[in-house]
Short mmCIF file of C-alpha atoms in Angstrom, two decimals:
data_model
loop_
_atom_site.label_atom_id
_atom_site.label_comp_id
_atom_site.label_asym_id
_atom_site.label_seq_id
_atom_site.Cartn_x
_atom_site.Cartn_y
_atom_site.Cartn_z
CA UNK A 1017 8.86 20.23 -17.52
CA UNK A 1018 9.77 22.93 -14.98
CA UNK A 1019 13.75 22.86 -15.90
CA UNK A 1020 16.42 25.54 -16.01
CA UNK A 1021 17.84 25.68 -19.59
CA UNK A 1022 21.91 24.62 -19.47
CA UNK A 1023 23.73 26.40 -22.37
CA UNK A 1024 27.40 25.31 -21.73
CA UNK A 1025 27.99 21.95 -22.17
CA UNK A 1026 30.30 21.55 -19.45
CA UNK A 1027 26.80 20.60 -17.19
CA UNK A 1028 26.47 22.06 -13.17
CA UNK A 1029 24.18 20.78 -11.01
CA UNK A 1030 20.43 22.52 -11.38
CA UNK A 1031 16.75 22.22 -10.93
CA UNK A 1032 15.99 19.09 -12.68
CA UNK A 1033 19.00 17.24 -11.66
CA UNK A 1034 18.25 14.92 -9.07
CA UNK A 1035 17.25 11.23 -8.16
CA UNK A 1036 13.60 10.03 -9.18
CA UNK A 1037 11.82 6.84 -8.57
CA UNK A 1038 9.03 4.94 -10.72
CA UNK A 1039 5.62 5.25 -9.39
CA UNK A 1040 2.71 3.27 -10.23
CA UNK A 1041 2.13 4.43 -13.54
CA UNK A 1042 5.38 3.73 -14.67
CA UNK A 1043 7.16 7.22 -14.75
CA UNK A 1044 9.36 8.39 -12.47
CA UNK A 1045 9.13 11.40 -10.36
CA UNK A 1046 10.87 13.08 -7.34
CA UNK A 1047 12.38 11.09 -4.68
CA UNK A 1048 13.02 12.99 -2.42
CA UNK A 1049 15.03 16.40 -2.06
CA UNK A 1050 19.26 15.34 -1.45
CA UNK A 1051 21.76 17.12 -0.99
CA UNK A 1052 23.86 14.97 -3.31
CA UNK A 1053 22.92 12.03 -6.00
CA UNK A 1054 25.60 9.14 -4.35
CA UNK A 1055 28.68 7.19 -6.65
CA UNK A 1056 27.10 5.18 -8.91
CA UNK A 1057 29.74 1.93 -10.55
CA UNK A 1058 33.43 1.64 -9.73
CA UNK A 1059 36.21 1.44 -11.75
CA UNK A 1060 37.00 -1.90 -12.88
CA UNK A 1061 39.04 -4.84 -11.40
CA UNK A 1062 42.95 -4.71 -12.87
CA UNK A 1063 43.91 -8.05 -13.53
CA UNK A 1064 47.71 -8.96 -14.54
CA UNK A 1065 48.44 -10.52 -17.67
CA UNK A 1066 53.02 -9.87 -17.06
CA UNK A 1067 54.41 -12.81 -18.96
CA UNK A 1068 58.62 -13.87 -18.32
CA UNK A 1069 60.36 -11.69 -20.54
CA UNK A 1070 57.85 -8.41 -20.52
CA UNK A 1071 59.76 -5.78 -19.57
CA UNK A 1072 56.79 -4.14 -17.66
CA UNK A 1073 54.02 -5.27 -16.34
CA UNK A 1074 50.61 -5.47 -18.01
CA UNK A 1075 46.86 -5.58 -17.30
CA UNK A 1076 43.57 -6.32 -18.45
CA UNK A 1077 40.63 -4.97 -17.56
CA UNK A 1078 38.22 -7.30 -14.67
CA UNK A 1079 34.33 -7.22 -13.40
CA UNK A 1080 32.91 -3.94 -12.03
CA UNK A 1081 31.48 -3.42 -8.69
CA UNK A 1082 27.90 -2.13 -7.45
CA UNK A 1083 29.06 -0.31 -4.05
CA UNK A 1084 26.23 0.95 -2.00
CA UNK A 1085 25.40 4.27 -2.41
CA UNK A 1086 24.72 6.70 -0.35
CA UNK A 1087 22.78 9.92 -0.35
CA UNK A 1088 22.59 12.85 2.22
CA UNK A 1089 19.34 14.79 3.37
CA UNK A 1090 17.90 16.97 5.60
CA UNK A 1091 16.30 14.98 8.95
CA UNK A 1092 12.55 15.83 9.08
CA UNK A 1093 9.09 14.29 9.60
CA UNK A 1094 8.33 14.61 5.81
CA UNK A 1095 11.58 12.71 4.72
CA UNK A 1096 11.53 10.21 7.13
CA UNK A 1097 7.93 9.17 6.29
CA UNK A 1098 9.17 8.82 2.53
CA UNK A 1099 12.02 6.85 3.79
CA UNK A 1100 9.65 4.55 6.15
CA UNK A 1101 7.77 3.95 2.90
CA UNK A 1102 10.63 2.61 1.11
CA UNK A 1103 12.59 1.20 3.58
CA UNK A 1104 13.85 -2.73 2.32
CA UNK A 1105 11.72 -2.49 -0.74
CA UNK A 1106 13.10 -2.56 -4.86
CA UNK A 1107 13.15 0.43 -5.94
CA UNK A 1108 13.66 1.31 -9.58
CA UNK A 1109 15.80 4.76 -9.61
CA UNK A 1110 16.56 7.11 -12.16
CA UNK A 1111 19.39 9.62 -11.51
CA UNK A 1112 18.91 12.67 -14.18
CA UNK A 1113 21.80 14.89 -15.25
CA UNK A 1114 20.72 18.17 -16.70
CA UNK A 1115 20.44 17.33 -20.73
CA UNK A 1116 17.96 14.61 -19.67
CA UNK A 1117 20.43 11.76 -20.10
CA UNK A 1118 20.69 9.60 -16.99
CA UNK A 1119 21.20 6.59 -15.91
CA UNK A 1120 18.79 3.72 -14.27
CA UNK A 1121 19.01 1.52 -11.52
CA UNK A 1122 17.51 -0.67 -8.53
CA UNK A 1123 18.31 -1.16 -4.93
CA UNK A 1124 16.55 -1.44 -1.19
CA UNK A 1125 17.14 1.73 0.86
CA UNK A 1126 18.21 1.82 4.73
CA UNK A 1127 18.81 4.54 6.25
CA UNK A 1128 21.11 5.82 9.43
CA UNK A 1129 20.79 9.42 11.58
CA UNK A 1130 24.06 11.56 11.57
CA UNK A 1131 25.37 13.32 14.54
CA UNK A 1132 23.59 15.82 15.60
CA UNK A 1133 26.51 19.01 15.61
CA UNK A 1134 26.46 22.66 17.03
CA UNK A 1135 25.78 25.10 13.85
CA UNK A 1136 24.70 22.66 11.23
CA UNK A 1137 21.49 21.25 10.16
CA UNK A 1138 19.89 17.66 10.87
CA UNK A 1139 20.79 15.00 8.34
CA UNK A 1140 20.66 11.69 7.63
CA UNK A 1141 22.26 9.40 5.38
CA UNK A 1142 20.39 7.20 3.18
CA UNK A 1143 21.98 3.84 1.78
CA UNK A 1144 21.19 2.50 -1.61
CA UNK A 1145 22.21 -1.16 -1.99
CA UNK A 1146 22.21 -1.95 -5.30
CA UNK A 1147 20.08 -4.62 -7.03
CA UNK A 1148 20.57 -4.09 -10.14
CA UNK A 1149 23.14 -2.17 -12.02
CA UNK A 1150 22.91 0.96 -13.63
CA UNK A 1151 22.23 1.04 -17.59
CA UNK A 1152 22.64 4.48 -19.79
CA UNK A 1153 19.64 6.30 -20.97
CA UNK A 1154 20.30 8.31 -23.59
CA UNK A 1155 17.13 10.28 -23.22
CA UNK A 1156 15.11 10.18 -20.04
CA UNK A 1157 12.74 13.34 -21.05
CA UNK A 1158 9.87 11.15 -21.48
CA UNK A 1159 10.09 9.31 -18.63
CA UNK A 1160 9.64 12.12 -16.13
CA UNK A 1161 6.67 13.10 -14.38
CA UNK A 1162 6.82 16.93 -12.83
CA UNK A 1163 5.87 16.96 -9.11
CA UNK A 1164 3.51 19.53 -8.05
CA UNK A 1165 5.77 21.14 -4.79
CA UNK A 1166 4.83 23.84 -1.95
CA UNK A 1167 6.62 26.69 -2.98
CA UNK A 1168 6.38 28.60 0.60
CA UNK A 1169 7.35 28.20 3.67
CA UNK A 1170 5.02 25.97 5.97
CA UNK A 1171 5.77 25.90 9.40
CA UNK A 1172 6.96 22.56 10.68
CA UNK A 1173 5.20 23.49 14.22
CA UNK A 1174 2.85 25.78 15.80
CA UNK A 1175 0.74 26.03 18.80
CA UNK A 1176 -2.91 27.25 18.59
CA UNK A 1177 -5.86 27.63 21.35
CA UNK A 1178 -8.31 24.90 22.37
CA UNK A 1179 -11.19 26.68 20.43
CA UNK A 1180 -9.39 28.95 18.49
CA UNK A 1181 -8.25 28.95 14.64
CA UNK A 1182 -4.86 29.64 13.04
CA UNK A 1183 -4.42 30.47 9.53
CA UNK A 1184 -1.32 29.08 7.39
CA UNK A 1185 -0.88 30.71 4.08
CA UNK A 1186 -0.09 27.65 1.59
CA UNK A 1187 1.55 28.79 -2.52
CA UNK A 1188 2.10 26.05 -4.69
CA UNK A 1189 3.47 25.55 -8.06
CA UNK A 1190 1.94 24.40 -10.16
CA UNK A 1191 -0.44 27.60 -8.65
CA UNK A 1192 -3.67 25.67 -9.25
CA UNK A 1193 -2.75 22.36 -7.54
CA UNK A 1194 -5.12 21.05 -5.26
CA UNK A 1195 -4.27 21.56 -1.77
CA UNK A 1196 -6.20 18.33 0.50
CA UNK A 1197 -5.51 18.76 4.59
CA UNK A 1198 -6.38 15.93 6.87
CA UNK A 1199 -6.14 15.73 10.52
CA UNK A 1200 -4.47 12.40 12.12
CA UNK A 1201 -6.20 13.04 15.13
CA UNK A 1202 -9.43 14.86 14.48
CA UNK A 1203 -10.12 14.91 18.13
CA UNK A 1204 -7.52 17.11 18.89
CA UNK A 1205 -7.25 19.93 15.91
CA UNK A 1206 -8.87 19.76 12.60
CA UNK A 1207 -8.24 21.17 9.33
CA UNK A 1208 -9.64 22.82 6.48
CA UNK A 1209 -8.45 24.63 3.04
CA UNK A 1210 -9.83 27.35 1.01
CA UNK A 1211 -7.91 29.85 -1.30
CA UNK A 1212 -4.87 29.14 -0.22
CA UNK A 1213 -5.39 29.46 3.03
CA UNK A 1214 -5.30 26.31 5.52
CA UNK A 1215 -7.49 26.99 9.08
CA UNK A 1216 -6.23 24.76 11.77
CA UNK A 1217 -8.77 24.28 14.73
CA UNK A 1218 -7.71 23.25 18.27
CA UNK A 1219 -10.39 21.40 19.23
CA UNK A 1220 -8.80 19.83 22.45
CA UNK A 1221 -5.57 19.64 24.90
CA UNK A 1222 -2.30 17.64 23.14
CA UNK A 1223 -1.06 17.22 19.68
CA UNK A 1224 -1.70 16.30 16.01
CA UNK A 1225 -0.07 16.22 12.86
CA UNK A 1226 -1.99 17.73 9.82
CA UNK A 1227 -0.64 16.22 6.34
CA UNK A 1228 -0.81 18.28 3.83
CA UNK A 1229 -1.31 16.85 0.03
CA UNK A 1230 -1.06 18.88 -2.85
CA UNK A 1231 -2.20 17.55 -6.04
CA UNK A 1232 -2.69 18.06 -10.05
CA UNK A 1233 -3.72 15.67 -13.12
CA UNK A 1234 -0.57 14.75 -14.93
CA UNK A 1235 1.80 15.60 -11.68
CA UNK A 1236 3.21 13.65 -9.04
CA UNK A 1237 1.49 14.68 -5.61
CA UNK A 1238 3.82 15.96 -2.91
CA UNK A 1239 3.18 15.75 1.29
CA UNK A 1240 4.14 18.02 3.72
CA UNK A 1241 3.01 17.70 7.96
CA UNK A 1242 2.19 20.77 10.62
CA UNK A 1243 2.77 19.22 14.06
CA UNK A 1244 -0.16 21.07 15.91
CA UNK A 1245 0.14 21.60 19.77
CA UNK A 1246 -3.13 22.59 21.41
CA UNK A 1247 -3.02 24.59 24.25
CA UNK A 1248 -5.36 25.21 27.20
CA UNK A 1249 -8.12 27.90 26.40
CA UNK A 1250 -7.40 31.30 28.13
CA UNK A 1251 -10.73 32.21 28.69
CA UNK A 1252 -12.28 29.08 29.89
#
């Protein structure tokens, strides 16, 4: 696993701390990237148990609640196809604290668009309603699946030349993960990869998006999109 070492026991947030979800072959990788992992239980119901002639009042302990929780991320195409994907299906989660205990659970997802505010970045906040309550895991180690991630930065946009080629430099980790480009609308810019180098093609006038896969055996894939606007040829 690709995890920062924690020495002190008093445990901070770091790489490897996060919210995962089971996949189809039963481990659980990546999410998504938040901002923070969401409340997760309450504290329980208080219930009086004062009898005449106690002096003070006393209490037993009641049920607990599930309350929805609710996780923050960044608003982009990327996220909100994850969130598309999931969107009113079970999910079984596992949040991860840094010694690789954790804890799981189930919900559905929703999710809602914040404001969108001078200065500050796009976000949304995604709702977890929980399903089934969360249960300790000692050790979650084996569970886990790495995800194989894009470790530069891919433009989100960019505008090429009917007929011409751009060139987007792509870095993953790990470095030999497949990379696998496909156009969504062929018939408007196409795509190809070769030594980490993906060669976008504006083949004719409007856009596309070009998903971006990057794979390896024994690592959850991760996607990434290039919104491609084609332009009119100059020297037509």
């Amino acid at each position: 696993m690709n995890f920062n070492s924690v020495i002190d026991r008093a445990l901070s947030e770091h790489i490897g701390s996060g919210v995962y979800n089971k996949k189809d072959n039963g481990k659980y990788s990546l999410f998504m990237p938040v901002t923070n992992t969401g409340e997760l239980g309450s504290a329980p119901e208080q219930m009086e148990k004062t009898v005449i002639g106690n002096m003070a009042r006393s209490y037993i302990q009641g049920r607990k609640d599930s309350p929805q929780q609710s996780l923050t991320i960044y608003t982009h195409r990327d996220n909100i196809r994850i969130l598309e994907k999931y969107k009113g299906k079970s999910i079984d989660f596992l949040r991860v604290f840094p010694d690789f205990s954790g804890v799981k659970y189930s919900g559905t997802i929703d999710y809602t668009f914040t404001d969108t505010q001078l200065n500050s970045a796009e976000q949304t906040t995604v709702t977890v309603t929980i399903t089934i309550p969360m249960e300790v895991v000692d050790d979650c180690y084996d569970l886990l699946e790495d995800t194989t991630i894009f470790t530069n930065d891919i433009p989100s946009t960019l505008t090429v030349e009917k007929g011409k080629t751009i060139k987007v430099n792509v870095t993953t980790n790990p470095g030999d993960s497949t990379v696998t480009p496909i156009s969504e609308t062929e018939s408007v810019a196409a795509a190809t990869y070769e030594n980490g180098v993906v060669a976008i093609t504006g083949v004719a006038e409007g856009s596309a998006i070009i998903e971006l896969t990057t794979s390896k055996t024994g690592y959850a894939s991760w996607k990434t999109t290039i919104h491609v606007i084609v332009t009119p040829s100059t020297t037509e």
